[in-house]
Amino acid sequence: MSGKLIIFSAPSGAGKSTLVHYLLGRGLNMEFSISATSRPPRGVEKDAKDYYFISAEKFRQMIDNKMFIEHEEVYKDCYYGTLHSEVERITASGKNIIFDIDVKGGLNIKRQFGDRALAIFIAPPSVEILHQRLNTRGTDTPEMIKRRVEKADFEMTFAAQFDLVIVNDDLEKSKNEAEQAIRHFLNSESV
Ligand code: 5GP
């Protein structure tokens, strides 16, 4: 059955993006929901592939024009949001949609779509390990890492509201667990 929604949320550094990329290559008839953001591109990120990169001003106009299913100011002055047009585009092509979005946005979509959505929370084994991973990844300044770790503590408090929590202490195990849960969900007649 197509037209279902798979939501991945996690504190940053928990390994969510790695899992999402893996799952996109598993023949599950899923397409990635490209979010809009007002933060600038990082490294090799490309417009209309990783995100739709737009200015904060344009973002606010689009909020006023009710173009988002959900949006959050994830970090100060950094807006992120899921566009109605993106979900319509993917659904029209007969595919399921996979989201990589923050915890509040993920729960917001789950509330709107109910049984049509599977909300998965990826938890790091501990906040200390998350801290180490962010340091090793080396893509953030120490100040940004501090912000992300503080935010992670808060985000962990939402885990219980998700349909499934995967503790990412072993990447291979997490990949299998996520894939099995998604296959089961896509094959079920819950909608
Ligand atoms: P990053 O800047 O590292 O790409 O993303 C920062 C956070 O914003 C991540 O937790 C990411 O999942 C989240 N995010 C990305 N797109 C969206 C979106 O459309 N809506 C919401 N609410 N969060 C998003």
XYZ file of C-alpha atoms and ligand atoms in Angstrom:
215
model
C 0.000 0.000 0.000
C 1.446 3.397 -0.905
C 0.825 6.862 0.444
C 1.972 6.054 3.967
C 4.275 8.230 6.036
C 7.396 7.115 7.898
C 8.693 9.708 10.326
C 12.206 9.632 11.769
C 13.026 11.968 14.619
C 16.042 12.031 16.905
C 18.427 14.311 18.698
C 21.078 15.355 16.180
C 24.019 12.938 16.156
C 21.876 9.900 17.025
C 22.454 8.418 13.561
C 19.065 9.241 12.039
C 20.327 10.476 8.647
C 22.485 7.369 8.159
C 19.450 5.172 8.799
C 17.216 7.185 6.487
C 19.759 6.944 3.640
C 20.097 3.219 4.172
C 16.328 2.669 4.150
C 15.868 4.687 0.953
C 17.981 2.073 -0.820
C 15.973 -0.925 0.431
C 13.262 -1.092 -2.228
C 10.503 0.089 0.096
C 8.900 2.411 -2.493
C 9.715 5.438 -0.341
C 10.820 8.911 -1.283
C 12.516 11.452 0.975
C 10.457 14.495 1.940
C 12.636 17.504 1.154
C 12.053 20.149 3.818
C 12.402 23.888 3.430
C 14.928 25.636 5.655
C 16.294 29.115 6.202
C 19.710 27.890 7.293
C 22.494 28.067 4.696
C 23.687 24.896 2.886
C 26.459 22.930 4.637
C 29.310 21.201 2.794
C 28.059 19.311 -0.263
C 24.355 19.920 0.367
C 22.342 20.794 -2.745
C 19.194 22.846 -3.160
C 16.063 20.779 -3.938
C 17.893 17.590 -2.961
C 18.819 17.943 0.715
C 16.578 20.926 1.430
C 14.824 23.760 -0.331
C 17.103 26.555 0.866
C 15.250 29.854 1.228
C 15.688 33.098 3.167
C 14.115 33.605 6.586
C 11.967 36.356 5.051
C 10.639 34.070 2.316
C 10.074 31.390 4.944
C 7.929 33.740 7.035
C 5.917 34.722 3.938
C 5.308 31.061 3.204
C 4.129 30.509 6.795
C 1.658 33.370 6.303
C 0.497 31.751 3.061
C -0.133 28.488 4.952
C 2.191 26.482 2.759
C 3.501 24.262 5.577
C 2.053 21.125 7.144
C 4.289 21.885 10.104
C 7.199 24.194 10.765
C 9.543 24.867 13.665
C 12.225 27.351 14.537
C 14.546 24.458 15.426
C 17.441 26.741 16.358
C 17.237 30.509 16.729
C 16.572 32.092 13.274
C 16.779 28.647 11.663
C 13.356 27.679 10.390
C 12.561 24.215 9.083
C 9.258 23.044 7.647
C 7.419 20.387 5.673
C 5.573 21.715 2.639
C 2.058 20.581 1.703
C 3.248 20.567 -1.913
C 6.044 18.102 -1.087
C 3.702 15.550 0.472
C 1.243 15.964 -2.417
C 4.031 15.547 -4.999
C 5.266 12.279 -3.482
C 1.807 10.869 -2.782
C 0.755 11.630 -6.381
C 3.672 9.550 -7.641
C 2.299 6.543 -5.720
C 5.116 6.419 -3.199
C 5.413 6.333 0.564
C 7.143 9.266 2.233
C 10.054 9.223 4.653
C 10.696 12.248 6.858
C 13.844 13.283 8.722
C 12.500 15.982 10.996
C 12.817 17.235 14.544
C 10.937 15.720 17.469
C 8.136 18.290 17.690
C 7.599 18.312 13.918
C 7.526 14.520 13.874
C 4.851 14.323 16.560
C 2.901 17.083 14.847
C 2.747 15.076 11.585
C 1.860 11.909 13.516
C -1.073 13.747 15.131
C -2.335 14.948 11.753
C -2.006 11.636 9.898
C -2.741 9.108 12.679
C -2.597 5.467 11.535
C -1.329 6.489 8.127
C 1.985 7.451 9.796
C 4.616 5.451 11.670
C 6.665 7.663 13.997
C 10.099 6.297 14.901
C 12.387 7.859 17.497
C 16.100 7.125 17.192
C 17.789 7.441 20.579
C 21.536 7.641 21.158
C 22.794 5.107 23.737
C 23.386 8.085 26.059
C 23.746 11.848 25.859
C 27.494 11.494 26.670
C 27.974 9.239 23.649
C 26.032 11.724 21.539
C 28.450 14.436 22.709
C 31.435 12.293 21.679
C 29.878 11.558 18.261
C 29.272 15.240 17.549
C 32.889 16.004 18.498
C 34.188 13.240 16.219
C 31.919 14.300 13.338
C 33.608 17.698 13.516
C 30.989 19.564 11.465
C 29.885 21.873 14.281
C 31.586 24.533 16.370
C 31.976 23.806 20.129
C 29.189 26.313 20.801
C 26.858 24.534 18.355
C 27.727 21.152 19.891
C 26.844 22.530 23.321
C 23.467 23.727 21.997
C 22.765 20.412 20.311
C 23.617 18.396 23.455
C 21.428 20.600 25.659
C 18.608 20.232 23.158
C 19.106 16.440 23.058
C 18.346 16.159 26.779
C 15.037 17.925 26.168
C 14.218 15.944 23.022
C 14.734 12.614 24.806
C 11.738 13.448 26.996
C 9.446 13.042 23.943
C 10.587 9.514 23.062
C 7.678 7.730 24.752
C 5.158 9.495 22.492
C 6.536 7.780 19.371
C 5.226 4.488 17.940
C 8.681 2.938 18.146
C 11.966 3.821 19.879
C 15.188 2.388 18.463
C 18.282 2.778 20.646
C 21.099 3.155 18.161
C 23.906 1.375 19.996
C 24.710 -0.852 17.019
C 24.105 0.485 13.515
C 23.526 -2.904 11.823
C 20.992 -3.896 14.466
C 19.220 -0.530 14.160
C 19.057 -0.815 10.356
C 17.406 -4.241 10.594
C 15.032 -3.190 13.329
C 13.896 -0.113 11.388
C 13.538 -2.003 8.101
C 11.454 -4.768 9.670
C 9.161 -2.301 11.416
C 8.631 -0.356 8.183
C 7.961 -3.477 6.094
C 5.419 -4.632 8.661
C 3.756 -1.211 8.724
C 3.623 -0.868 4.919
C 2.103 -4.331 4.567
C -0.538 -3.770 7.230
C -4.044 -2.678 6.339
C -4.169 0.041 8.975
C -5.448 2.740 6.584
P 20.141 20.094 10.254
O 20.396 21.554 10.316
O 21.139 19.301 11.068
O 20.001 19.584 8.827
O 18.713 19.820 10.920
C 18.436 20.261 12.216
C 17.153 19.616 12.708
O 16.029 20.065 11.939
C 17.180 18.088 12.573
O 16.640 17.539 13.775
C 16.252 17.841 11.412
O 15.663 16.565 11.484
C 15.223 18.948 11.622
N 14.386 19.178 10.441
C 14.710 19.010 9.134
N 13.655 19.275 8.352
C 12.617 19.590 9.161
C 11.237 19.941 8.938
O 10.725 20.011 7.831
N 10.498 20.191 10.037
C 10.992 20.121 11.291
N 10.157 20.361 12.293
N 12.263 19.794 11.546
C 13.080 19.530 10.496
